[in-house]
Short mmCIF file of C-alpha atoms and ligand atoms in Angstrom, two decimals:
data_model
loop_
_atom_site.label_atom_id
_atom_site.label_comp_id
_atom_site.label_asym_id
_atom_site.label_seq_id
_atom_site.Cartn_x
_atom_site.Cartn_y
_atom_site.Cartn_z
CA MET A 1 -104.55 84.51 -66.48
CA LYS A 2 -107.52 84.23 -64.10
CA LYS A 3 -108.26 80.52 -64.35
CA LYS A 4 -111.57 80.81 -62.47
CA ALA A 5 -113.17 82.81 -65.28
CA LEU A 6 -112.42 80.16 -67.90
CA LYS A 7 -114.77 77.47 -69.17
CA ALA A 8 -114.54 73.95 -67.72
CA ASN A 9 -112.83 72.36 -70.74
CA THR A 10 -110.10 74.99 -70.57
CA GLN A 11 -109.80 74.66 -66.79
CA CYS A 12 -109.31 70.89 -67.19
CA ILE A 13 -106.20 71.61 -69.20
CA HIS A 14 -104.77 74.81 -67.72
CA ALA A 15 -106.01 75.37 -64.16
CA GLY A 16 -103.48 74.78 -61.41
CA THR A 17 -100.58 73.77 -63.69
CA TYR A 18 -97.23 74.61 -62.11
CA THR A 19 -94.62 75.90 -64.56
CA ASP A 20 -91.10 75.10 -63.49
CA PRO A 21 -89.14 78.39 -63.94
CA LYS A 22 -85.92 76.65 -65.01
CA SER A 23 -87.20 74.19 -67.62
CA LEU A 24 -90.41 76.07 -68.58
CA GLY A 25 -91.94 72.64 -69.25
CA ILE A 26 -95.61 72.61 -70.22
CA ASN A 27 -96.51 70.03 -67.55
CA THR A 28 -96.33 70.19 -63.78
CA PRO A 29 -93.10 68.37 -62.86
CA ILE A 30 -93.11 65.37 -60.51
CA PHE A 31 -91.44 66.73 -57.37
CA ASN A 32 -90.99 63.54 -55.42
CA SER A 33 -88.77 64.70 -52.54
CA THR A 34 -90.07 63.68 -49.15
CA ALA A 35 -87.38 65.80 -47.41
CA HIS A 36 -87.24 69.57 -47.93
CA VAL A 37 -84.75 72.09 -46.54
CA PHE A 38 -85.91 73.54 -43.23
CA PRO A 39 -86.14 76.29 -42.17
CA ASN A 40 -87.04 77.62 -45.61
CA VAL A 41 -88.23 81.08 -46.67
CA GLN A 42 -91.89 80.36 -45.90
CA GLY A 43 -91.05 78.72 -42.56
CA LYS A 44 -93.32 75.86 -43.68
CA ILE A 45 -92.74 72.14 -43.28
CA VAL A 46 -93.05 70.71 -46.80
CA TYR A 47 -93.95 67.02 -46.69
CA PRO A 48 -96.12 64.89 -49.01
CA ARG A 49 -98.42 63.65 -46.23
CA HIS A 50 -99.20 67.33 -45.52
CA LEU A 51 -100.28 67.67 -49.17
CA ASN A 52 -98.10 70.70 -49.84
CA THR A 53 -95.60 69.60 -52.48
CA LEU A 54 -95.96 71.52 -55.75
CA THR A 55 -97.06 68.42 -57.68
CA GLN A 56 -99.85 67.87 -55.15
CA THR A 57 -101.00 71.49 -54.91
CA ALA A 58 -101.14 71.82 -58.71
CA VAL A 59 -103.69 69.02 -59.20
CA ALA A 60 -105.59 70.04 -56.05
CA GLU A 61 -105.97 73.56 -57.42
CA LYS A 62 -107.25 72.23 -60.75
CA LEU A 63 -109.95 70.22 -58.95
CA ALA A 64 -110.86 73.08 -56.59
CA ILE A 65 -111.38 75.41 -59.56
CA LEU A 66 -113.38 72.80 -61.52
CA GLU A 67 -115.75 72.25 -58.56
CA GLY A 68 -115.93 75.96 -57.76
CA GLY A 69 -114.45 75.47 -54.27
CA GLN A 70 -111.67 77.33 -52.47
CA ASN A 71 -109.72 74.30 -51.40
CA CYS A 72 -109.08 70.69 -52.38
CA LEU A 73 -107.29 67.77 -50.75
CA VAL A 74 -106.25 64.88 -52.97
CA MET A 75 -106.54 61.57 -51.15
CA SER A 76 -105.23 58.04 -51.66
CA SER A 77 -108.71 56.66 -52.47
CA GLY A 78 -112.34 57.65 -52.59
CA MET A 79 -112.86 55.89 -49.27
CA ALA A 80 -109.98 57.91 -47.75
CA ALA A 81 -111.78 61.08 -48.87
CA ILE A 82 -115.12 59.89 -47.48
CA SER A 83 -113.84 58.50 -44.16
CA THR A 84 -111.58 61.50 -43.49
CA THR A 85 -114.41 63.96 -44.18
CA LEU A 86 -116.91 62.11 -41.98
CA LEU A 87 -114.49 61.51 -39.11
CA ALA A 88 -113.33 65.14 -39.20
CA TYR A 89 -116.83 66.32 -38.37
CA LEU A 90 -118.30 63.50 -36.29
CA LYS A 91 -117.74 62.41 -32.72
CA GLN A 92 -119.39 60.08 -30.24
CA GLY A 93 -123.02 61.01 -29.66
CA ASP A 94 -123.45 62.90 -32.94
CA HIS A 95 -126.13 61.99 -35.46
CA VAL A 96 -125.78 61.74 -39.27
CA ILE A 97 -128.41 61.36 -41.97
CA PHE A 98 -127.62 59.27 -45.05
CA HIS A 99 -129.59 58.57 -48.16
CA ASN A 100 -130.41 54.85 -48.13
CA VAL A 101 -128.84 54.18 -51.54
CA LEU A 102 -125.07 54.62 -51.35
CA TYR A 103 -121.87 53.18 -52.73
CA GLY A 104 -121.35 49.76 -51.07
CA GLY A 105 -118.01 50.71 -49.51
CA THR A 106 -119.58 53.77 -47.89
CA GLN A 107 -122.34 51.58 -46.46
CA ASP A 108 -119.73 49.21 -45.03
CA PHE A 109 -117.89 52.17 -43.49
CA ILE A 110 -121.10 53.40 -41.88
CA ASN A 111 -122.05 49.98 -40.53
CA ASP A 112 -118.56 49.04 -39.28
CA GLU A 113 -116.89 52.28 -38.23
CA LEU A 114 -119.60 54.76 -37.26
CA THR A 115 -121.25 52.18 -35.04
CA ARG A 116 -117.89 51.39 -33.42
CA HIS A 117 -117.29 55.09 -32.72
CA GLY A 118 -120.70 55.57 -31.10
CA ILE A 119 -121.99 57.81 -33.89
CA GLN A 120 -125.74 57.55 -34.51
CA PHE A 121 -127.25 57.57 -37.97
CA ASP A 122 -130.48 57.24 -39.89
CA MET A 123 -131.07 56.24 -43.50
CA VAL A 124 -133.69 58.17 -45.45
CA HIS A 125 -135.65 55.92 -47.83
CA SER A 126 -136.73 58.78 -50.07
CA ASN A 127 -135.26 61.27 -52.54
CA LYS A 128 -137.36 64.15 -51.21
CA ALA A 129 -135.61 66.97 -49.39
CA ARG A 130 -138.53 67.29 -46.97
CA ASP A 131 -138.05 63.68 -45.84
CA PHE A 132 -134.44 64.53 -44.98
CA ALA A 133 -135.77 67.51 -42.98
CA ARG A 134 -138.02 65.16 -41.00
CA ALA A 135 -135.02 63.03 -40.04
CA ILE A 136 -133.10 65.97 -38.50
CA LYS A 137 -132.62 65.63 -34.73
CA LYS A 138 -131.12 67.92 -32.08
CA ASN A 139 -127.72 66.21 -32.41
CA THR A 140 -127.69 65.97 -36.23
CA VAL A 141 -124.38 67.30 -37.55
CA LEU A 142 -124.37 66.25 -41.17
CA ILE A 143 -126.40 65.00 -44.14
CA TYR A 144 -124.60 62.81 -46.68
CA VAL A 145 -125.93 61.91 -50.13
CA GLU A 146 -125.01 60.71 -53.61
CA SER A 147 -126.80 62.11 -56.64
CA PRO A 148 -126.94 60.38 -59.07
CA ALA A 149 -126.66 57.49 -56.62
CA ASN A 150 -125.10 54.08 -57.13
CA PRO A 151 -126.62 51.93 -58.65
CA LEU A 152 -130.23 53.12 -59.18
CA LEU A 153 -129.31 56.64 -60.34
CA ASP A 154 -131.59 58.26 -57.76
CA ILE A 155 -131.63 62.05 -58.05
CA ILE A 156 -131.94 64.34 -55.02
CA ASP A 157 -132.86 68.03 -55.28
CA LEU A 158 -129.54 69.41 -54.02
CA LYS A 159 -130.63 73.05 -53.80
CA ALA A 160 -133.66 72.15 -51.68
CA LEU A 161 -131.58 69.82 -49.50
CA ALA A 162 -128.89 72.47 -48.93
CA GLN A 163 -131.52 75.06 -48.01
CA ILE A 164 -133.15 72.81 -45.43
CA ALA A 165 -129.80 71.80 -43.95
CA ARG A 166 -128.68 75.44 -43.64
CA GLN A 167 -131.87 76.36 -41.81
CA HIS A 168 -131.01 73.68 -39.24
CA ARG A 169 -127.27 74.47 -39.22
CA VAL A 170 -126.49 70.99 -40.51
CA LEU A 171 -123.59 70.37 -42.92
CA THR A 172 -124.21 68.76 -46.31
CA VAL A 173 -121.78 66.40 -48.02
CA ILE A 174 -122.21 64.91 -51.50
CA ASP A 175 -120.32 62.13 -53.22
CA ASN A 176 -120.10 63.65 -56.72
CA THR A 177 -118.27 60.69 -58.28
CA PHE A 178 -120.99 59.78 -60.81
CA ALA A 179 -121.58 63.32 -62.08
CA THR A 180 -118.10 64.91 -61.92
CA PRO A 181 -117.84 68.74 -61.93
CA ILE A 182 -118.43 68.67 -65.69
CA ASN A 183 -122.04 67.53 -65.20
CA GLN A 184 -122.81 68.92 -61.74
CA ARG A 185 -121.29 71.54 -59.43
CA PRO A 186 -122.93 70.95 -56.03
CA LEU A 187 -121.11 73.78 -54.20
CA GLU A 188 -122.90 76.27 -56.46
CA LEU A 189 -126.21 74.70 -55.38
CA GLY A 190 -125.37 75.33 -51.73
CA ILE A 191 -123.90 71.94 -50.74
CA ASP A 192 -121.01 72.40 -48.27
CA ILE A 193 -118.54 69.64 -49.09
CA VAL A 194 -117.90 67.53 -52.21
CA VAL A 195 -116.09 64.17 -52.09
CA HIS A 196 -114.94 62.03 -55.01
CA SER A 197 -113.60 58.68 -55.88
CA GLY A 198 -111.07 59.99 -58.40
CA THR A 199 -110.45 56.35 -59.31
CA LYS A 200 -113.48 56.64 -61.57
CA TYR A 201 -114.16 59.51 -64.02
CA LEU A 202 -111.65 62.08 -62.71
CA ASN A 203 -108.69 59.91 -63.68
CA GLY A 204 -110.78 57.93 -66.15
CA HIS A 205 -108.33 55.25 -67.28
CA SER A 206 -108.76 52.40 -64.75
CA ASP A 207 -105.14 52.73 -63.66
CA LEU A 208 -105.13 54.88 -60.53
CA LEU A 209 -106.68 54.75 -57.06
CA CYS A 210 -107.35 58.22 -55.68
CA GLY A 211 -109.93 60.51 -54.11
CA ALA A 212 -110.60 64.18 -53.48
CA ILE A 213 -112.35 66.52 -51.05
CA ILE A 214 -113.40 70.02 -52.16
CA THR A 215 -114.90 72.75 -49.99
CA SER A 216 -114.32 76.26 -48.59
CA SER A 217 -111.08 77.12 -46.77
CA ARG A 218 -113.01 77.40 -43.49
CA LEU A 219 -114.69 74.00 -43.71
CA MET A 220 -111.47 72.37 -44.95
CA LYS A 221 -109.49 73.23 -41.79
CA PRO A 222 -110.67 70.33 -39.59
CA ILE A 223 -110.63 67.95 -42.60
CA HIS A 224 -107.04 68.89 -43.39
CA ARG A 225 -105.98 68.24 -39.79
CA CYS A 226 -107.74 64.89 -39.86
CA ALA A 227 -106.15 63.99 -43.23
CA LEU A 228 -102.64 64.50 -41.80
CA ASN A 229 -103.51 62.45 -38.72
CA TYR A 230 -105.04 59.51 -40.59
CA GLY A 231 -102.45 59.76 -43.37
CA GLY A 232 -104.64 58.90 -46.35
CA THR A 233 -103.20 61.63 -48.55
CA LEU A 234 -102.26 61.03 -52.20
CA ASP A 235 -98.64 60.29 -53.06
CA THR A 236 -96.83 62.60 -55.44
CA LEU A 237 -96.41 60.22 -58.38
CA SER A 238 -100.15 59.48 -58.39
CA CYS A 239 -100.88 63.22 -58.44
CA TYR A 240 -99.14 63.44 -61.77
CA LEU A 241 -101.31 60.67 -63.23
CA LEU A 242 -104.47 62.29 -61.88
CA GLU A 243 -103.52 65.65 -63.39
CA ARG A 244 -102.87 63.96 -66.72
CA GLY A 245 -106.25 62.20 -66.62
CA LEU A 246 -108.09 65.40 -65.70
CA LYS A 247 -106.93 67.18 -68.84
CA THR A 248 -109.40 65.16 -70.92
CA LEU A 249 -112.21 65.06 -68.34
CA GLY A 250 -114.43 67.50 -70.25
CA LEU A 251 -113.93 65.71 -73.53
CA ARG A 252 -114.50 62.28 -71.99
CA MET A 253 -117.64 63.32 -70.09
CA ALA A 254 -119.20 64.75 -73.25
CA GLN A 255 -118.76 61.37 -74.94
CA HIS A 256 -119.90 59.40 -71.85
CA ASN A 257 -123.06 61.55 -71.72
CA GLN A 258 -123.79 61.11 -75.40
CA ASN A 259 -123.14 57.36 -75.50
CA ALA A 260 -125.14 56.63 -72.34
CA GLN A 261 -128.12 58.66 -73.57
CA ALA A 262 -128.11 56.74 -76.87
CA LEU A 263 -127.76 53.35 -75.17
CA ALA A 264 -130.49 54.16 -72.63
CA LYS A 265 -132.81 55.03 -75.50
CA PHE A 266 -131.91 51.85 -77.37
CA LEU A 267 -132.42 49.62 -74.31
CA ASN A 268 -135.64 51.38 -73.36
CA GLY A 269 -137.27 50.40 -76.63
CA HIS A 270 -136.00 46.81 -76.68
CA PRO A 271 -138.58 44.00 -76.15
CA ARG A 272 -136.15 41.97 -74.02
CA VAL A 273 -135.54 44.83 -71.58
CA LYS A 274 -137.91 45.26 -68.64
CA LYS A 275 -136.78 48.66 -67.40
CA VAL A 276 -133.98 51.18 -67.80
CA LEU A 277 -132.81 53.62 -65.15
CA TYR A 278 -131.04 56.65 -66.60
CA PRO A 279 -131.60 60.25 -65.45
CA GLY A 280 -131.54 61.40 -69.08
CA LEU A 281 -134.73 59.47 -69.91
CA ALA A 282 -137.97 61.42 -69.48
CA SER A 283 -139.38 58.28 -67.79
CA HIS A 284 -136.81 58.45 -64.96
CA PRO A 285 -138.41 59.71 -61.72
CA GLY A 286 -135.53 62.16 -61.17
CA HIS A 287 -135.41 63.48 -64.74
CA LYS A 288 -136.95 66.89 -64.04
CA ILE A 289 -134.62 67.71 -61.16
CA ALA A 290 -131.63 66.26 -63.00
CA ARG A 291 -132.38 68.65 -65.85
CA GLN A 292 -132.34 71.58 -63.45
CA GLN A 293 -129.17 70.74 -61.56
CA MET A 294 -127.04 68.83 -64.08
CA SER A 295 -125.56 69.91 -67.38
CA GLY A 296 -125.20 66.30 -68.56
CA PHE A 297 -126.73 63.05 -67.30
CA GLY A 298 -123.52 61.04 -67.05
CA GLY A 299 -122.27 57.68 -68.27
CA MET A 300 -123.93 55.36 -65.75
CA LEU A 301 -127.13 53.45 -66.37
CA SER A 302 -128.85 50.40 -64.89
CA PHE A 303 -131.35 48.04 -66.43
CA GLU A 304 -133.27 44.83 -65.90
CA LEU A 305 -133.97 42.22 -68.54
CA ASN A 306 -137.34 40.71 -69.18
CA CYS A 307 -136.11 37.17 -68.59
CA GLU A 308 -135.36 34.24 -66.29
CA PRO A 309 -132.50 34.98 -63.82
CA SER A 310 -130.18 32.49 -65.57
CA SER A 311 -130.41 34.49 -68.80
CA VAL A 312 -128.82 37.55 -67.16
CA LYS A 313 -125.49 35.76 -66.87
CA ALA A 314 -125.81 34.34 -70.39
CA PHE A 315 -126.34 37.89 -71.67
CA ILE A 316 -123.23 39.22 -69.92
CA LYS A 317 -121.17 36.26 -71.09
CA ARG A 318 -122.06 36.95 -74.73
CA LEU A 319 -120.84 40.53 -74.71
CA ARG A 320 -117.66 40.97 -76.74
CA ILE A 321 -116.63 44.62 -76.18
CA ILE A 322 -118.38 45.52 -72.96
CA THR A 323 -116.35 43.86 -70.22
CA PRO A 324 -117.70 42.34 -67.00
CA ALA A 325 -115.71 44.11 -64.30
CA ILE A 326 -115.96 45.88 -60.98
CA SER A 327 -115.40 49.67 -60.98
CA LEU A 328 -116.66 52.29 -63.40
CA GLY A 329 -116.08 55.67 -64.97
CA SER A 330 -113.28 54.86 -67.34
CA VAL A 331 -112.87 55.03 -71.10
CA GLU A 332 -113.88 51.38 -71.60
CA SER A 333 -117.44 50.13 -71.07
CA LEU A 334 -117.80 47.94 -67.98
CA ILE A 335 -120.75 45.90 -66.81
CA CYS A 336 -121.62 44.24 -63.48
CA LEU A 337 -124.38 42.95 -61.24
CA PRO A 338 -124.46 45.22 -58.15
CA SER A 339 -125.92 42.34 -56.09
CA GLU A 340 -122.62 40.48 -56.60
CA THR A 341 -120.20 43.41 -56.61
CA SER A 342 -120.71 46.89 -55.13
CA HIS A 343 -123.63 45.77 -52.94
CA GLY A 344 -122.57 42.14 -52.44
CA LYS A 345 -121.85 42.58 -48.74
CA LEU A 346 -125.39 43.69 -47.95
CA THR A 347 -127.92 41.07 -46.93
CA PRO A 348 -130.51 40.11 -49.59
CA LYS A 349 -133.11 41.84 -47.41
CA GLN A 350 -131.12 45.10 -47.29
CA ARG A 351 -130.72 44.98 -51.06
CA GLN A 352 -134.40 44.30 -51.58
CA LYS A 353 -135.27 47.27 -49.36
CA GLN A 354 -133.13 49.48 -51.59
CA GLY A 355 -134.65 48.16 -54.80
CA ILE A 356 -131.51 46.35 -55.95
CA SER A 357 -132.73 43.07 -57.43
CA ASP A 358 -130.39 40.16 -58.18
CA SER A 359 -130.95 40.70 -61.90
CA LEU A 360 -130.21 44.44 -61.90
CA ILE A 361 -127.40 45.17 -64.37
CA ARG A 362 -125.20 48.26 -64.00
CA LEU A 363 -123.47 49.57 -67.09
CA SER A 364 -120.65 52.09 -67.06
CA VAL A 365 -120.83 53.35 -70.63
CA GLY A 366 -117.39 54.05 -72.07
CA ILE A 367 -116.31 56.32 -74.90
CA GLU A 368 -116.09 53.66 -77.64
CA ASP A 369 -117.99 54.24 -80.90
CA ILE A 370 -121.68 54.07 -80.02
CA ARG A 371 -122.43 51.88 -83.07
CA ASP A 372 -120.12 49.16 -81.71
CA LEU A 373 -121.71 49.37 -78.27
CA VAL A 374 -125.25 49.10 -79.66
CA ASN A 375 -124.24 46.16 -81.86
CA ASP A 376 -122.58 44.40 -78.93
CA ILE A 377 -125.62 44.69 -76.69
CA SER A 378 -127.94 43.88 -79.54
CA GLN A 379 -126.19 40.58 -80.37
CA ALA A 380 -125.89 39.60 -76.68
CA LEU A 381 -129.62 40.20 -76.13
CA THR A 382 -130.35 37.38 -78.58
CA ALA A 383 -129.10 35.04 -75.80
CA VAL A 384 -131.94 36.22 -73.58
CA LYS A 385 -134.99 34.03 -73.30
CA THR A 386 -137.94 36.29 -72.63
CA LYS A 387 -140.35 35.31 -69.89
CA ALA A 388 -143.37 33.50 -71.28
C1 PLP B 1 -115.73 53.72 -56.15
C2 PLP B 1 -116.57 54.64 -55.39
C3 PLP B 1 -116.20 55.06 -54.11
C4 PLP B 1 -114.95 54.55 -53.42
O1 PLP B 1 -113.80 54.97 -54.05
P1 PLP B 1 -112.38 54.20 -54.00
O2 PLP B 1 -111.53 55.06 -54.85
O3 PLP B 1 -112.60 52.82 -54.52
O4 PLP B 1 -111.97 54.18 -52.57
C5 PLP B 1 -117.02 55.97 -53.46
N1 PLP B 1 -118.16 56.43 -54.03
C6 PLP B 1 -118.54 56.04 -55.25
C7 PLP B 1 -119.82 56.58 -55.82
C8 PLP B 1 -117.78 55.13 -55.97
O5 PLP B 1 -118.19 54.73 -57.18
#
């Protein structure tokens, strides 16, 4: 069966699966040997850190097919995927362009590690592809973005960005964690490399730390070498959990999309809500482009209440189903204040520059019954004292 020709929901379940010829089990077995007979018929060293055990290659193939790439490396965390990809392509004296709104951990990596390695960078305070073009210098090697971005759900025109980057022979990397390949396939839009925190939607059950890198075989070569050297590859047992989670990715994303759209609409019309950021709302500045490049708007939304700052915490405290927690992208609805969590390490000034106010609330909408979620938010909003 040619798995590439199948639809995403079918690929989630069938692509990459390794069938053990002796047991004929339906699932890829957990091959957890770290030692393999050598020399073997392929003359290859099989070793989990090299990412070539059958359990690892099965889940990597599933992800490669879902993203429409030739190759995938599964990593021990999203940050392992991001740091390995960046360090594989960057050296002292190189220049990188980042979008100014990024996952907090990625910002810390840029500030701490790139600086230490003598790698120059600029942050683009705009979603427009032409503003990224303006930031390109002679020594620019790479452009790195998130779309939708954490936590303001900024949308960047990926096709336009990829075109500009190609003209200047600059590589493009996207963190596709928020969208997943179900909602957005950046490689088809011309982006070179996709990275993921698989900890979020890909696994989807808040019980596994993992990451992934997907690209062409050619572009993967230096990343693969770097992955073996730094050693942040995913262990075999975790690969099994990731493969299990991925089987329901399509189903989960459909429900995340539907629930988030309904909640965004509900919040948008509520008198105690000041503003809602969700790419699925026509009022969102990135809505038009999101409609072109995404097949679903995702499960993440942010909003601000029309209230005194103290009421924000009272609101969160009153929620009964939606849980205050760090992290996102799992079956249960989670809520947090980015100023205290994902972007807590930034200075208040840096946050202000990015538009992340102290009362901005980020909601990772789960796949619970939408009626229960609306009721939960509705009752908690009664704790909010509106500004006079
Ligand atoms: C969580 C997250 C990461 C980091 O992933 P880890 O698995 O925690 O290392 C990177 N990017 C985005 C968008 C994330 O949400």
